[in-house]
Amino acid sequence: AHEFPVTLTPTVRDFLTEVCEAMGIEFDPAEPEAAVAKLGPLARIIGATLRDTANPTMLEAGYKSNVIPERASAVVDGRFLPGGQEEFLAVIDELAGPGVTREDIHLDRSVESPFGTPLVETMLAALQAEDPAARTVPYCLSAGTDNKTFADLGMTGYGFVPLRLPPDLDFAGMFHGVDERVPVSAL
């Protein structure tokens, strides 16, 4: 097993600074994992933004239990932080070793959108009109997003999820699940 090193991107650093301040959690940029561990249900999602990840999700080899397969293949779901694609692919190639060929099935890129923009200020003003304590915070999404396609078209995109969630709700754990929902009180 290989663990990619922790890399604190500017977006994730700014997110942790804001969220830790709001939650009264001490945040040391030299030890971001310590702060993430105190974020409760958010920790799983935010933890995935601290380092590149690679997980084998599909394996295929052979047709019979007593025959050595001529070839084997694996599909690896890899996610790299903004600016880290070349280094990530080099590590994957090194880990795969000699005699293994990497073939990209779907190679996308990581995108970052600037946060100090008039649109973000407008979102914050709209939120604060309803909830004076509301904040907007930068966020790095470790999953897929349509913003990658919009970026290819020269458009800057933002995820905007103005929800007031209960602290004990495992919102991240419900993504794409059979019970994916938000509480009515969050709306």
PDB file of C-alpha atoms in Angstrom:
ATOM      1  CA  ALA A   1       0.000   0.000   0.000  1.00  0.00           C
ATOM      2  CA  HIS A   2       1.155   3.501  -0.803  1.00  0.00           C
ATOM      3  CA  GLU A   3      -0.010   6.633   0.963  1.00  0.00           C
ATOM      4  CA  PHE A   4       0.346   9.865  -0.941  1.00  0.00           C
ATOM      5  CA  PRO A   5       1.790  12.731   1.104  1.00  0.00           C
ATOM      6  CA  VAL A   6      -0.423  15.407   2.617  1.00  0.00           C
ATOM      7  CA  THR A   7      -0.545  18.478   0.394  1.00  0.00           C
ATOM      8  CA  LEU A   8      -2.323  21.536   1.724  1.00  0.00           C
ATOM      9  CA  THR A   9      -3.545  23.461  -1.322  1.00  0.00           C
ATOM     10  CA  PRO A  10      -4.437  27.138  -0.843  1.00  0.00           C
ATOM     11  CA  THR A  11      -8.155  26.356  -1.227  1.00  0.00           C
ATOM     12  CA  VAL A  12      -8.095  23.603   1.406  1.00  0.00           C
ATOM     13  CA  ARG A  13      -5.977  25.750   3.756  1.00  0.00           C
ATOM     14  CA  ASP A  14      -8.501  28.599   3.445  1.00  0.00           C
ATOM     15  CA  PHE A  15     -11.417  26.197   3.943  1.00  0.00           C
ATOM     16  CA  LEU A  16      -9.887  24.718   7.094  1.00  0.00           C
ATOM     17  CA  THR A  17      -9.034  28.167   8.444  1.00  0.00           C
ATOM     18  CA  GLU A  18     -12.661  29.332   8.049  1.00  0.00           C
ATOM     19  CA  VAL A  19     -14.361  26.143   9.236  1.00  0.00           C
ATOM     20  CA  CYS A  20     -12.060  25.628  12.210  1.00  0.00           C
ATOM     21  CA  GLU A  21     -12.586  29.233  13.271  1.00  0.00           C
ATOM     22  CA  ALA A  22     -16.369  28.818  13.007  1.00  0.00           C
ATOM     23  CA  MET A  23     -16.283  25.557  14.978  1.00  0.00           C
ATOM     24  CA  GLY A  24     -13.745  26.676  17.601  1.00  0.00           C
ATOM     25  CA  ILE A  25     -11.164  24.096  16.485  1.00  0.00           C
ATOM     26  CA  GLU A  26      -7.451  24.828  16.605  1.00  0.00           C
ATOM     27  CA  PHE A  27      -5.904  24.675  13.133  1.00  0.00           C
ATOM     28  CA  ASP A  28      -2.179  24.309  12.518  1.00  0.00           C
ATOM     29  CA  PRO A  29      -1.425  24.363   8.750  1.00  0.00           C
ATOM     30  CA  ALA A  30       1.596  22.144   9.431  1.00  0.00           C
ATOM     31  CA  GLU A  31      -0.746  19.431  10.817  1.00  0.00           C
ATOM     32  CA  PRO A  32      -4.012  19.664   8.835  1.00  0.00           C
ATOM     33  CA  GLU A  33      -5.029  16.066   9.564  1.00  0.00           C
ATOM     34  CA  ALA A  34      -5.362  16.884  13.281  1.00  0.00           C
ATOM     35  CA  ALA A  35      -7.952  19.564  12.512  1.00  0.00           C
ATOM     36  CA  VAL A  36      -9.773  17.398   9.965  1.00  0.00           C
ATOM     37  CA  ALA A  37     -10.100  14.604  12.548  1.00  0.00           C
ATOM     38  CA  LYS A  38     -12.156  16.990  14.720  1.00  0.00           C
ATOM     39  CA  LEU A  39     -14.664  17.882  11.976  1.00  0.00           C
ATOM     40  CA  GLY A  40     -17.026  15.010  12.736  1.00  0.00           C
ATOM     41  CA  PRO A  41     -18.918  13.673   9.720  1.00  0.00           C
ATOM     42  CA  LEU A  42     -17.182  16.212   7.447  1.00  0.00           C
ATOM     43  CA  ALA A  43     -13.825  14.530   8.057  1.00  0.00           C
ATOM     44  CA  ARG A  44     -14.313  11.864   5.360  1.00  0.00           C
ATOM     45  CA  ILE A  45     -14.963  14.386   2.600  1.00  0.00           C
ATOM     46  CA  ILE A  46     -12.374  16.920   3.700  1.00  0.00           C
ATOM     47  CA  GLY A  47      -9.759  14.243   4.366  1.00  0.00           C
ATOM     48  CA  ALA A  48      -9.934  13.271   0.696  1.00  0.00           C
ATOM     49  CA  THR A  49      -8.821  16.790  -0.259  1.00  0.00           C
ATOM     50  CA  LEU A  50      -5.534  16.582   1.645  1.00  0.00           C
ATOM     51  CA  ARG A  51      -3.791  14.126  -0.667  1.00  0.00           C
ATOM     52  CA  ASP A  52      -4.023  12.368  -3.986  1.00  0.00           C
ATOM     53  CA  THR A  53      -5.861   9.050  -3.887  1.00  0.00           C
ATOM     54  CA  ALA A  54      -5.829   5.879  -5.984  1.00  0.00           C
ATOM     55  CA  ASN A  55      -8.126   2.922  -5.422  1.00  0.00           C
ATOM     56  CA  PRO A  56      -8.405  -0.231  -7.533  1.00  0.00           C
ATOM     57  CA  THR A  57     -12.106  -0.589  -8.230  1.00  0.00           C
ATOM     58  CA  MET A  58     -12.225  -3.318 -10.898  1.00  0.00           C
ATOM     59  CA  LEU A  59      -9.999  -6.386 -11.378  1.00  0.00           C
ATOM     60  CA  GLU A  60     -10.086  -8.937 -14.199  1.00  0.00           C
ATOM     61  CA  ALA A  61      -7.897 -11.970 -14.910  1.00  0.00           C
ATOM     62  CA  GLY A  62      -8.221 -15.556 -16.072  1.00  0.00           C
ATOM     63  CA  TYR A  63     -11.148 -17.728 -16.951  1.00  0.00           C
ATOM     64  CA  LYS A  64     -10.471 -20.828 -14.878  1.00  0.00           C
ATOM     65  CA  SER A  65      -9.116 -21.425 -11.361  1.00  0.00           C
ATOM     66  CA  ASN A  66      -6.287 -23.773 -12.386  1.00  0.00           C
ATOM     67  CA  VAL A  67      -4.988 -21.792 -15.398  1.00  0.00           C
ATOM     68  CA  ILE A  68      -2.464 -18.969 -15.051  1.00  0.00           C
ATOM     69  CA  PRO A  69      -3.968 -15.997 -16.904  1.00  0.00           C
ATOM     70  CA  GLU A  70      -2.218 -14.637 -19.969  1.00  0.00           C
ATOM     71  CA  ARG A  71      -3.056 -11.103 -18.891  1.00  0.00           C
ATOM     72  CA  ALA A  72      -4.677  -9.229 -16.041  1.00  0.00           C
ATOM     73  CA  SER A  73      -6.137  -5.770 -15.808  1.00  0.00           C
ATOM     74  CA  ALA A  74      -7.170  -3.379 -13.099  1.00  0.00           C
ATOM     75  CA  VAL A  75      -9.149  -0.181 -13.198  1.00  0.00           C
ATOM     76  CA  VAL A  76      -7.860   2.371 -10.723  1.00  0.00           C
ATOM     77  CA  ASP A  77      -9.928   5.371  -9.703  1.00  0.00           C
ATOM     78  CA  GLY A  78      -7.324   8.063  -9.172  1.00  0.00           C
ATOM     79  CA  ARG A  79      -7.880  11.605  -7.982  1.00  0.00           C
ATOM     80  CA  PHE A  80      -5.161  14.224  -7.844  1.00  0.00           C
ATOM     81  CA  LEU A  81      -5.093  17.668  -6.321  1.00  0.00           C
ATOM     82  CA  PRO A  82      -4.928  20.776  -8.525  1.00  0.00           C
ATOM     83  CA  GLY A  83      -1.512  21.100 -10.126  1.00  0.00           C
ATOM     84  CA  GLY A  84      -0.481  17.542  -9.246  1.00  0.00           C
ATOM     85  CA  GLN A  85      -1.446  15.496 -12.316  1.00  0.00           C
ATOM     86  CA  GLU A  86       2.050  14.802 -13.683  1.00  0.00           C
ATOM     87  CA  GLU A  87       3.483  13.812 -10.310  1.00  0.00           C
ATOM     88  CA  PHE A  88       0.443  11.636  -9.562  1.00  0.00           C
ATOM     89  CA  LEU A  89       0.707   9.728 -12.856  1.00  0.00           C
ATOM     90  CA  ALA A  90       4.459   9.260 -12.343  1.00  0.00           C
ATOM     91  CA  VAL A  91       3.798   7.673  -8.927  1.00  0.00           C
ATOM     92  CA  ILE A  92       1.104   5.403 -10.398  1.00  0.00           C
ATOM     93  CA  ASP A  93       3.493   4.274 -13.149  1.00  0.00           C
ATOM     94  CA  GLU A  94       6.250   3.648 -10.602  1.00  0.00           C
ATOM     95  CA  LEU A  95       3.930   1.646  -8.341  1.00  0.00           C
ATOM     96  CA  ALA A  96       2.643  -0.415 -11.273  1.00  0.00           C
ATOM     97  CA  GLY A  97       6.198  -1.475 -12.037  1.00  0.00           C
ATOM     98  CA  PRO A  98       7.905  -2.752 -15.164  1.00  0.00           C
ATOM     99  CA  GLY A  99       5.863  -4.697 -17.696  1.00  0.00           C
ATOM    100  CA  VAL A 100       2.647  -2.913 -16.732  1.00  0.00           C
ATOM    101  CA  THR A 101       1.102  -0.465 -19.142  1.00  0.00           C
ATOM    102  CA  ARG A 102      -1.157   2.330 -17.942  1.00  0.00           C
ATOM    103  CA  GLU A 103      -4.023   3.161 -20.264  1.00  0.00           C
ATOM    104  CA  ASP A 104      -6.167   6.160 -19.446  1.00  0.00           C
ATOM    105  CA  ILE A 105      -9.861   5.350 -19.719  1.00  0.00           C
ATOM    106  CA  HIS A 106     -10.994   8.781 -18.573  1.00  0.00           C
ATOM    107  CA  LEU A 107      -8.340  11.304 -17.618  1.00  0.00           C
ATOM    108  CA  ASP A 108      -9.775  14.548 -16.343  1.00  0.00           C
ATOM    109  CA  ARG A 109      -8.098  17.470 -14.700  1.00  0.00           C
ATOM    110  CA  SER A 110      -8.415  19.243 -11.392  1.00  0.00           C
ATOM    111  CA  VAL A 111      -9.794  22.757 -11.450  1.00  0.00           C
ATOM    112  CA  GLU A 112      -9.748  25.603  -8.971  1.00  0.00           C
ATOM    113  CA  SER A 113     -11.917  28.703  -9.142  1.00  0.00           C
ATOM    114  CA  PRO A 114     -10.857  32.018  -7.626  1.00  0.00           C
ATOM    115  CA  PHE A 115     -12.728  32.759  -4.426  1.00  0.00           C
ATOM    116  CA  GLY A 116     -12.456  36.528  -3.980  1.00  0.00           C
ATOM    117  CA  THR A 117     -14.834  37.416  -6.808  1.00  0.00           C
ATOM    118  CA  PRO A 118     -17.948  39.594  -7.147  1.00  0.00           C
ATOM    119  CA  LEU A 119     -20.078  36.462  -7.645  1.00  0.00           C
ATOM    120  CA  VAL A 120     -18.900  34.963  -4.346  1.00  0.00           C
ATOM    121  CA  GLU A 121     -19.537  38.297  -2.613  1.00  0.00           C
ATOM    122  CA  THR A 122     -23.065  38.322  -4.100  1.00  0.00           C
ATOM    123  CA  MET A 123     -23.699  34.770  -2.851  1.00  0.00           C
ATOM    124  CA  LEU A 124     -22.560  35.799   0.628  1.00  0.00           C
ATOM    125  CA  ALA A 125     -24.773  38.911   0.599  1.00  0.00           C
ATOM    126  CA  ALA A 126     -27.792  36.796  -0.407  1.00  0.00           C
ATOM    127  CA  LEU A 127     -27.079  34.338   2.393  1.00  0.00           C
ATOM    128  CA  GLN A 128     -26.525  37.024   5.005  1.00  0.00           C
ATOM    129  CA  ALA A 129     -29.830  38.686   4.068  1.00  0.00           C
ATOM    130  CA  GLU A 130     -31.497  35.507   5.391  1.00  0.00           C
ATOM    131  CA  ASP A 131     -28.930  34.544   8.023  1.00  0.00           C
ATOM    132  CA  PRO A 132     -26.557  37.280   9.248  1.00  0.00           C
ATOM    133  CA  ALA A 133     -24.170  34.639  10.661  1.00  0.00           C
ATOM    134  CA  ALA A 134     -23.789  32.869   7.285  1.00  0.00           C
ATOM    135  CA  ARG A 135     -20.376  32.401   5.723  1.00  0.00           C
ATOM    136  CA  THR A 136     -19.120  31.371   2.344  1.00  0.00           C
ATOM    137  CA  VAL A 137     -15.980  29.276   2.407  1.00  0.00           C
ATOM    138  CA  PRO A 138     -13.710  27.985  -0.357  1.00  0.00           C
ATOM    139  CA  TYR A 139     -13.948  24.265  -0.880  1.00  0.00           C
ATOM    140  CA  CYS A 140     -12.062  21.590  -2.809  1.00  0.00           C
ATOM    141  CA  LEU A 141     -14.388  18.846  -4.049  1.00  0.00           C
ATOM    142  CA  SER A 142     -12.753  15.419  -4.270  1.00  0.00           C
ATOM    143  CA  ALA A 143     -15.510  14.086  -6.542  1.00  0.00           C
ATOM    144  CA  GLY A 144     -16.494  14.806 -10.120  1.00  0.00           C
ATOM    145  CA  THR A 145     -18.053  18.112 -11.056  1.00  0.00           C
ATOM    146  CA  ASP A 146     -19.574  19.759 -14.124  1.00  0.00           C
ATOM    147  CA  ASN A 147     -17.265  22.699 -13.391  1.00  0.00           C
ATOM    148  CA  LYS A 148     -14.490  20.812 -15.218  1.00  0.00           C
ATOM    149  CA  THR A 149     -16.505  20.927 -18.440  1.00  0.00           C
ATOM    150  CA  PHE A 150     -17.417  24.571 -17.874  1.00  0.00           C
ATOM    151  CA  ALA A 151     -13.714  25.366 -17.304  1.00  0.00           C
ATOM    152  CA  ASP A 152     -12.925  23.800 -20.700  1.00  0.00           C
ATOM    153  CA  LEU A 153     -15.348  26.371 -22.154  1.00  0.00           C
ATOM    154  CA  GLY A 154     -13.601  29.222 -20.330  1.00  0.00           C
ATOM    155  CA  MET A 155     -16.305  29.543 -17.666  1.00  0.00           C
ATOM    156  CA  THR A 156     -15.639  29.780 -13.937  1.00  0.00           C
ATOM    157  CA  GLY A 157     -18.033  27.683 -11.894  1.00  0.00           C
ATOM    158  CA  TYR A 158     -18.834  27.334  -8.210  1.00  0.00           C
ATOM    159  CA  GLY A 159     -20.685  24.817  -6.120  1.00  0.00           C
ATOM    160  CA  PHE A 160     -23.222  26.605  -3.967  1.00  0.00           C
ATOM    161  CA  VAL A 161     -24.927  24.612  -1.221  1.00  0.00           C
ATOM    162  CA  PRO A 162     -26.578  27.062   1.179  1.00  0.00           C
ATOM    163  CA  LEU A 163     -27.712  24.587   3.817  1.00  0.00           C
ATOM    164  CA  ARG A 164     -27.724  24.870   7.603  1.00  0.00           C
ATOM    165  CA  LEU A 165     -27.141  21.250   8.563  1.00  0.00           C
ATOM    166  CA  PRO A 166     -27.344  19.736  12.032  1.00  0.00           C
ATOM    167  CA  PRO A 167     -23.818  19.053  13.367  1.00  0.00           C
ATOM    168  CA  ASP A 168     -24.510  15.331  13.872  1.00  0.00           C
ATOM    169  CA  LEU A 169     -25.898  14.706  10.353  1.00  0.00           C
ATOM    170  CA  ASP A 170     -23.590  12.546   8.229  1.00  0.00           C
ATOM    171  CA  PHE A 171     -24.388  14.539   5.093  1.00  0.00           C
ATOM    172  CA  ALA A 172     -21.367  13.175   3.214  1.00  0.00           C
ATOM    173  CA  GLY A 173     -22.310   9.602   4.038  1.00  0.00           C
ATOM    174  CA  MET A 174     -25.630   9.999   2.250  1.00  0.00           C
ATOM    175  CA  PHE A 175     -24.186  11.089  -1.120  1.00  0.00           C
ATOM    176  CA  HIS A 176     -25.548   8.858  -3.886  1.00  0.00           C
ATOM    177  CA  GLY A 177     -27.088   6.529  -1.306  1.00  0.00           C
ATOM    178  CA  VAL A 178     -30.595   5.111  -1.125  1.00  0.00           C
ATOM    179  CA  ASP A 179     -31.471   7.706   1.513  1.00  0.00           C
ATOM    180  CA  GLU A 180     -29.797  10.782  -0.015  1.00  0.00           C
ATOM    181  CA  ARG A 181     -31.612  13.811   1.385  1.00  0.00           C
ATOM    182  CA  VAL A 182     -31.372  17.046   3.335  1.00  0.00           C
ATOM    183  CA  PRO A 183     -33.476  17.865   6.369  1.00  0.00           C
ATOM    184  CA  VAL A 184     -36.379  20.256   5.781  1.00  0.00           C
ATOM    185  CA  SER A 185     -34.914  22.500   8.514  1.00  0.00           C
ATOM    186  CA  ALA A 186     -31.764  22.933   6.374  1.00  0.00           C
ATOM    187  CA  LEU A 187     -33.744  24.591   3.609  1.00  0.00           C
TER     188      LEU A 187
END
